[in-house]
GROMACS .gro file of C-alpha atoms in nm:
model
   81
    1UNK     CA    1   2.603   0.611  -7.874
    2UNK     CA    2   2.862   0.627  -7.621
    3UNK     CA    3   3.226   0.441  -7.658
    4UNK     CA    4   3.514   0.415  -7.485
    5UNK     CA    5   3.677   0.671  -7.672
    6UNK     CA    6   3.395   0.923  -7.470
    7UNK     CA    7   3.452   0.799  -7.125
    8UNK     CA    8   3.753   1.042  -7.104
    9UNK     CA    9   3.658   1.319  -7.303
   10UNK     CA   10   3.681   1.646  -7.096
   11UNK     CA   11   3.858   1.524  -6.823
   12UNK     CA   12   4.212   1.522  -6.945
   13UNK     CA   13   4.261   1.847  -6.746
   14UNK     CA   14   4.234   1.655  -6.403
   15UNK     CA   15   4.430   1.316  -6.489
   16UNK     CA   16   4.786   1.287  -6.391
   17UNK     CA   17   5.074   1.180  -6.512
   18UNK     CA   18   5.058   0.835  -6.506
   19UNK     CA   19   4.686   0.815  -6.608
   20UNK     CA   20   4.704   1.019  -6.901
   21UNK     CA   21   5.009   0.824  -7.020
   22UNK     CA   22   4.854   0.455  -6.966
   23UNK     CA   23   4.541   0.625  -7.129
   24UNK     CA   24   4.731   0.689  -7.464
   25UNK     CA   25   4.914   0.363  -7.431
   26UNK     CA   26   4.599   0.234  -7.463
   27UNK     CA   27   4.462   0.483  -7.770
   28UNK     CA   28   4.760   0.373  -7.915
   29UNK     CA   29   4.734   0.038  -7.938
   30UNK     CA   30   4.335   0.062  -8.020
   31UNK     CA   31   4.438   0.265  -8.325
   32UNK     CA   32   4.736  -0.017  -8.451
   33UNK     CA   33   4.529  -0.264  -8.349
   34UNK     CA   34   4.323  -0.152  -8.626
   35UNK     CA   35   3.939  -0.279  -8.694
   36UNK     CA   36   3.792   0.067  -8.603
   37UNK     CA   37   3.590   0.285  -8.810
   38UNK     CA   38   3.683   0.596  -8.944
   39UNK     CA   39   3.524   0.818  -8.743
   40UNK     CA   40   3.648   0.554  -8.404
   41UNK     CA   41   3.977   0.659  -8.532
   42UNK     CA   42   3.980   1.043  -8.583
   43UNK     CA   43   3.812   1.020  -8.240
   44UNK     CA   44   4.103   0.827  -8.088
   45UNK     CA   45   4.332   1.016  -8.259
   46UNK     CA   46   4.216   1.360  -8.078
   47UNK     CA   47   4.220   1.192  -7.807
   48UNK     CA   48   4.524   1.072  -7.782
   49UNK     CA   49   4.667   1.408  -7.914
   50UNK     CA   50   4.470   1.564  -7.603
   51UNK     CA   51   4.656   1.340  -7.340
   52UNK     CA   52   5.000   1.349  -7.516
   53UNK     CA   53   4.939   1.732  -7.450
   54UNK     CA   54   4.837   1.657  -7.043
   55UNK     CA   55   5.151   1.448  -7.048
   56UNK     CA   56   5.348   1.706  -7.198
   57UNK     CA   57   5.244   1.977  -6.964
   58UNK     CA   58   5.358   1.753  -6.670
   59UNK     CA   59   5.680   1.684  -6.782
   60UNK     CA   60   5.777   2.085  -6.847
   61UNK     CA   61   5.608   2.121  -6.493
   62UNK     CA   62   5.871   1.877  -6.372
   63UNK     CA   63   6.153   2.021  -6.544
   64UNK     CA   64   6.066   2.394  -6.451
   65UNK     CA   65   6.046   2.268  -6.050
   66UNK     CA   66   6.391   2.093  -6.090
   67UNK     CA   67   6.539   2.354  -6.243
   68UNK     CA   68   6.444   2.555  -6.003
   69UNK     CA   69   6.591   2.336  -5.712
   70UNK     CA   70   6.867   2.316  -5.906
   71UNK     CA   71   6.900   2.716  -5.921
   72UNK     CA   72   6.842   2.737  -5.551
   73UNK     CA   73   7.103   2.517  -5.455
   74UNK     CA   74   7.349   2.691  -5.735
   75UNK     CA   75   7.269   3.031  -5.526
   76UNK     CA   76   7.317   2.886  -5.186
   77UNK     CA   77   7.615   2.708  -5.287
   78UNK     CA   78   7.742   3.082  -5.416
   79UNK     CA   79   7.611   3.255  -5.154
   80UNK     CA   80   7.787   3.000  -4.892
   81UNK     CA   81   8.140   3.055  -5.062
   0.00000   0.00000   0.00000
């Protein structure tokens, strides 16, 4: 038996940012939309856990690259004074 909750599983390590967040926008609103069975849930649940981790991992991505820039242009503005 194979739901919609499956159709992702396992792939959450090649989504991007925007996917995996309009993914658990989704599994959110399945889960307080209610009307699912237990196990539905726990399995929307993990999901959603496993994409909120995706998303994090792009956001400290993006904030490791602009601090970076931002440490780059801090040295060249040092170095240029």
């Amino acid at each position: 038996m194979t739901s919609k909750v499956d159709e992702g599983a396992g792939t959450a390590e090649v989504l991007g940012y925007e996917q995996a967040r309009d993914e658990l926008i989704e599994v959110v609103r399945r889960l307080e939309a209610g009307g699912t069975t237990l196990e539905e849930s726990l399995a929307l649940w993990e999901r959603g856990e496993e994409l909120a981790k995706v998303c994090r991992r792009w956001l400290d991505g993006a904030r490791a690259r602009l601090d970076a820039a931002l440490a780059e242009e801090e040295a060249a503005e040092g170095d240029a004074g």
